[in-house]
Short mmCIF file of N, CA and C in Angstrom, two decimals:
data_model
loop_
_atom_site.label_atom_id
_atom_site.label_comp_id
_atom_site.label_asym_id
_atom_site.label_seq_id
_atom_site.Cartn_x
_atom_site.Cartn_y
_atom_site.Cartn_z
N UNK A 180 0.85 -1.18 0.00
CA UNK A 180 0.00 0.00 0.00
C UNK A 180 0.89 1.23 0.00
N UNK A 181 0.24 1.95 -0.57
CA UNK A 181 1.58 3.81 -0.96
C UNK A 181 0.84 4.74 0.06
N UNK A 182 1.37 5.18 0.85
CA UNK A 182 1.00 6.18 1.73
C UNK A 182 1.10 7.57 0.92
N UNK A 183 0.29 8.89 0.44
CA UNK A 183 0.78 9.72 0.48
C UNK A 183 1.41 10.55 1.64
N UNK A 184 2.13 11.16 1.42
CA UNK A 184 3.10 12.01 2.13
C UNK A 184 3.00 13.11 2.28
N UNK A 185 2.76 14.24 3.58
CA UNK A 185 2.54 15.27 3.50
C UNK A 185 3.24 16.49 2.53
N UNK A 186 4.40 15.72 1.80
CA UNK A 186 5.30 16.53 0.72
C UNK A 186 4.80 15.99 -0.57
N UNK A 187 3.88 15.56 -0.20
CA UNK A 187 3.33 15.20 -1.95
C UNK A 187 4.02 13.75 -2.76
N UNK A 188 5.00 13.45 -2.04
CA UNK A 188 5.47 11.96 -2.44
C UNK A 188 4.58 11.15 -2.02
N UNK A 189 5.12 9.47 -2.60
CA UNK A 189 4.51 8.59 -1.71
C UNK A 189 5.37 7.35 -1.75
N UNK A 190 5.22 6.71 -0.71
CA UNK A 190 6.21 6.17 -0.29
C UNK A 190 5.52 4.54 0.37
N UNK A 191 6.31 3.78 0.12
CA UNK A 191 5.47 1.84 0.59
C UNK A 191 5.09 1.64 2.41
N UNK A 192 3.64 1.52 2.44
CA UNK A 192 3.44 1.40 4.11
C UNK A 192 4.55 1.02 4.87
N UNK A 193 5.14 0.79 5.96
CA UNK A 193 5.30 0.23 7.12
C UNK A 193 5.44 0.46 7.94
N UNK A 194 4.93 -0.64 8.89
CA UNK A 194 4.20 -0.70 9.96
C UNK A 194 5.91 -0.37 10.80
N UNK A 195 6.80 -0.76 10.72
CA UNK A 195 7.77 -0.88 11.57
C UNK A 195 8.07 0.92 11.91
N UNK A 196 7.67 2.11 10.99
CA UNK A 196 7.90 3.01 11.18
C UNK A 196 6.77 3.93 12.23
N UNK A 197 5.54 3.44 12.61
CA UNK A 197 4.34 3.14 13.45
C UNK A 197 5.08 3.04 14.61
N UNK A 198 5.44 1.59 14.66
CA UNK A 198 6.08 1.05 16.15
C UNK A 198 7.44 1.93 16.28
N UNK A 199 7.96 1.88 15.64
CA UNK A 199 9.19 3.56 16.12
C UNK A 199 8.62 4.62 16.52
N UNK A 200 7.75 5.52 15.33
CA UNK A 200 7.30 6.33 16.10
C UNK A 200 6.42 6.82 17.83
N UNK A 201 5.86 5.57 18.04
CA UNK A 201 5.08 5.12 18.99
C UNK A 201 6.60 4.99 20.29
N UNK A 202 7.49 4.52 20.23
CA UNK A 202 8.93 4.30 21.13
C UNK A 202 9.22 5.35 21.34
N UNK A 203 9.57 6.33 20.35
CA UNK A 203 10.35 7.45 20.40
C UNK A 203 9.18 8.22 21.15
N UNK A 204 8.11 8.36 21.17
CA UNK A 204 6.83 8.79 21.59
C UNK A 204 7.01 8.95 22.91
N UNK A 205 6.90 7.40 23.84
CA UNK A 205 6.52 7.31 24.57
C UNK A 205 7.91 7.52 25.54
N UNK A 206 9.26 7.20 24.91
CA UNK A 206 10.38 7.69 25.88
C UNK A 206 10.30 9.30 25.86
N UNK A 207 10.07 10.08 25.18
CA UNK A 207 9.54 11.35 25.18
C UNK A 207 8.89 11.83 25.87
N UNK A 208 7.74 10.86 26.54
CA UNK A 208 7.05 11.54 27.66
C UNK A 208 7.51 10.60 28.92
N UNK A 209 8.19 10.33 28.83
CA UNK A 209 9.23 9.24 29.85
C UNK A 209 7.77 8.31 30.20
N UNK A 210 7.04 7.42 29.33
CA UNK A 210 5.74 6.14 29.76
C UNK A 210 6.67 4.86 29.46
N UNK A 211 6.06 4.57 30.94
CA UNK A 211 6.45 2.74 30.62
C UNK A 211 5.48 2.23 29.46
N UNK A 212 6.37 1.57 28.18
CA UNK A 212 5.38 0.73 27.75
C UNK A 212 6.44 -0.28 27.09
N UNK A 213 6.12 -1.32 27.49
CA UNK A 213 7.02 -2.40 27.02
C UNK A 213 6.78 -2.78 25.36
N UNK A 214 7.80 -3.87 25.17
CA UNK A 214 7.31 -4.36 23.72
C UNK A 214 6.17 -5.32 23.88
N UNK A 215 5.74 -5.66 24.05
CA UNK A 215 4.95 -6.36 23.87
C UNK A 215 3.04 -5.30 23.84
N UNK A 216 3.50 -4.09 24.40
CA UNK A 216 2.38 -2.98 24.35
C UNK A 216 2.43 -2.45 23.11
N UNK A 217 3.55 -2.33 22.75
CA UNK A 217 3.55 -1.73 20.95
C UNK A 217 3.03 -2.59 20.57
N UNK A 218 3.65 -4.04 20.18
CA UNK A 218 2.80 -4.86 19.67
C UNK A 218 1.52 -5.27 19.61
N UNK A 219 0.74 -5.18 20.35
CA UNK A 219 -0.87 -4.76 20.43
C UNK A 219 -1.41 -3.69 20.27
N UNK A 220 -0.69 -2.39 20.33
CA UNK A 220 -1.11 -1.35 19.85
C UNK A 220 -0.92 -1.40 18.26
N UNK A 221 -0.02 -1.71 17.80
CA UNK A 221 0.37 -2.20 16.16
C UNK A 221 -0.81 -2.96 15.81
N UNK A 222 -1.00 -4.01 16.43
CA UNK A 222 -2.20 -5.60 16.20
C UNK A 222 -3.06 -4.34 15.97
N UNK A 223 -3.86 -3.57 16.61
CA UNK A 223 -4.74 -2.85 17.26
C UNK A 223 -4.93 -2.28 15.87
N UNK A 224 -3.78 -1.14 15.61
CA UNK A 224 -3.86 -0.18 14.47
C UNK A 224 -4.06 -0.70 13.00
N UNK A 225 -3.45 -1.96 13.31
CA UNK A 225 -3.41 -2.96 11.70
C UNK A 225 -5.10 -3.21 11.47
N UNK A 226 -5.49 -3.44 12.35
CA UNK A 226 -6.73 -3.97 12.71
C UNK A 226 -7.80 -2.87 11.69
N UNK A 227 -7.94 -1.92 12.18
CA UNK A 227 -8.77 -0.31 11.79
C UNK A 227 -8.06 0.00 10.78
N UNK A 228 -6.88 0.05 10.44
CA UNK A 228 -6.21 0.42 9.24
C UNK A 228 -6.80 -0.28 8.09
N UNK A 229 -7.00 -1.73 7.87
CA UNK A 229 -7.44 -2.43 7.14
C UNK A 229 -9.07 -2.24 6.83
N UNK A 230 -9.94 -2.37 7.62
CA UNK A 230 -11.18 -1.56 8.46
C UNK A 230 -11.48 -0.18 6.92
N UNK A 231 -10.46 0.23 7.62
CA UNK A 231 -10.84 1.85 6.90
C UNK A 231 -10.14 1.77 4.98
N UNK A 232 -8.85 1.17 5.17
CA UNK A 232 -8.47 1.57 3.71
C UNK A 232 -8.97 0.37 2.71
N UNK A 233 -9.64 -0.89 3.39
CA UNK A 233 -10.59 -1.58 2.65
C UNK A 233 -9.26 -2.25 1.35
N UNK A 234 -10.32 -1.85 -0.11
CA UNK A 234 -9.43 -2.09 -1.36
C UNK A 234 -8.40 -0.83 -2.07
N UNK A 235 -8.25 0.07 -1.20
CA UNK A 235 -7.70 1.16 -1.49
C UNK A 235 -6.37 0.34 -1.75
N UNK A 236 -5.48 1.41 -3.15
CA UNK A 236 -4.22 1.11 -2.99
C UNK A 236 -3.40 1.84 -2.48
N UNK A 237 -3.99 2.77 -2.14
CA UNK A 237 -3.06 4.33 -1.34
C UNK A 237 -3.74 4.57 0.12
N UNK A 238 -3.07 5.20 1.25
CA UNK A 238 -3.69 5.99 2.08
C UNK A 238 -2.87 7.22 2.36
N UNK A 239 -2.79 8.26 3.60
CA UNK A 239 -2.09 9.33 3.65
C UNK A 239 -1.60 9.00 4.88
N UNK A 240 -0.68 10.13 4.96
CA UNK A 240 -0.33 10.14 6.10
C UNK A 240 -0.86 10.58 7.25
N UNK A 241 -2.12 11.15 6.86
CA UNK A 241 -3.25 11.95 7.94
C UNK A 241 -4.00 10.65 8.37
N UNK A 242 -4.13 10.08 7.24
CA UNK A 242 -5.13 8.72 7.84
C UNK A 242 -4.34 8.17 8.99
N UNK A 243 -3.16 7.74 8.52
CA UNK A 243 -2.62 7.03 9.39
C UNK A 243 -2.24 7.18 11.02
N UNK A 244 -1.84 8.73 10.78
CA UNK A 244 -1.86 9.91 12.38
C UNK A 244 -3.33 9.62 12.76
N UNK A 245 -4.04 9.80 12.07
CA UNK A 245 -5.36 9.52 12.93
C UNK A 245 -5.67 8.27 13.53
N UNK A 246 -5.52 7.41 12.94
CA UNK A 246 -5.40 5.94 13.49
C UNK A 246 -5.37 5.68 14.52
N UNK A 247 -3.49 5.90 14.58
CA UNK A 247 -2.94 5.73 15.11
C UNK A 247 -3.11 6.49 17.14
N UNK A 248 -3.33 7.62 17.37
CA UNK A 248 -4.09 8.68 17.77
C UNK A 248 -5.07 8.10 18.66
N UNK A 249 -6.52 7.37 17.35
CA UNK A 249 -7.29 7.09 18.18
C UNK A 249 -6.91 5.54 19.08
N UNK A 250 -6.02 4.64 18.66
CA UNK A 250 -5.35 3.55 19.46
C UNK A 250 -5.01 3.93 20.67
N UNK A 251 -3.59 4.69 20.73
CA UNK A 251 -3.36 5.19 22.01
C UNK A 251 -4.30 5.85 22.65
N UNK A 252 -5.35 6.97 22.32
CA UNK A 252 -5.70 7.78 23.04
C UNK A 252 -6.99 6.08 23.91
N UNK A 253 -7.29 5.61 23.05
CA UNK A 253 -8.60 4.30 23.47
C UNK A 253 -7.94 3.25 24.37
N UNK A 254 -6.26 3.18 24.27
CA UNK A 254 -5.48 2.23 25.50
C UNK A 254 -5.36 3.32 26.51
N UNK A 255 -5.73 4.49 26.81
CA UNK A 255 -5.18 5.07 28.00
C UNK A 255 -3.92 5.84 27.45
N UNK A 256 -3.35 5.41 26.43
CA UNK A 256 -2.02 6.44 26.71
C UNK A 256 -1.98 7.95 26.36
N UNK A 257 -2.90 8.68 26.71
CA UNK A 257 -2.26 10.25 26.05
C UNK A 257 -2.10 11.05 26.26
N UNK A 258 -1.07 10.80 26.91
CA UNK A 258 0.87 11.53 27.07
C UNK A 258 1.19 11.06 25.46
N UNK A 259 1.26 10.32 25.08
CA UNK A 259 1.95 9.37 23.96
C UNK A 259 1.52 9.91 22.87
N UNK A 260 0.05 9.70 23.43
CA UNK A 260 -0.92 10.90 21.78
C UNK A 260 -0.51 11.68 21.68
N UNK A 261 -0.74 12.21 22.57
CA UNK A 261 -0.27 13.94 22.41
C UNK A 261 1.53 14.23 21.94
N UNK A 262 2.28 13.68 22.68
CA UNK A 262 3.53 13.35 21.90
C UNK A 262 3.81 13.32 20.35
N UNK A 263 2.86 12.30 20.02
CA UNK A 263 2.41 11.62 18.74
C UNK A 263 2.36 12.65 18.14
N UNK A 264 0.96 13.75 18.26
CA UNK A 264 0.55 14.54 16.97
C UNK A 264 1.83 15.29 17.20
N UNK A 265 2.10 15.84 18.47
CA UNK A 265 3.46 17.23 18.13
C UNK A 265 4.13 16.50 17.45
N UNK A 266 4.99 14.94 17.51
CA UNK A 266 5.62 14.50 16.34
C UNK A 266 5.81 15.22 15.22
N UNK A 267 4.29 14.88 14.87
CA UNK A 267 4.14 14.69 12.77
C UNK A 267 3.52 16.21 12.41
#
């Protein structure tokens, strides 16, 4: 799947750049969250991601901030959210 890019490129999904951002996130707001919490938050986001972009061959990068967003903010974490959007 091609994500557009807020610069107008587009570039091949992955998920591994999700679970980074989500690390760098959460040591940022100094939250315990182990690996195995990304990993269900990932399960989680894969989950609704699929959900929403259906047969699409593209999504954006807004979709994906949003997603992502509503995961953490629905596990309790947002310190992390909020982290998150100042991120991107």
């Amino acid at each position: 799947m091609l994500v557009l890019k807020k610069n107008g490129t587009y570039q091949e999904f992955d998920m591994e750049k999700i679970k980074k951002s989500i690390d760098n996130c959460k040591c940022k707001v100094d939250c315990y969250m182990n690996e195995g919490d990304i990993q269900a938050l990932a399960k989680q986001f894969n989950k609704i991601f699929l959900q929403v972009t259906k047969d699409n061959y593209h999504t954006s990068s807004y979709e994906i901030r949003g997603i992502v967003y509503h995961v953490l903010m629905e596990n309790g974490f947002k310190n992390v959210a909020k982290s998150y959007m100042d991120l991107c």
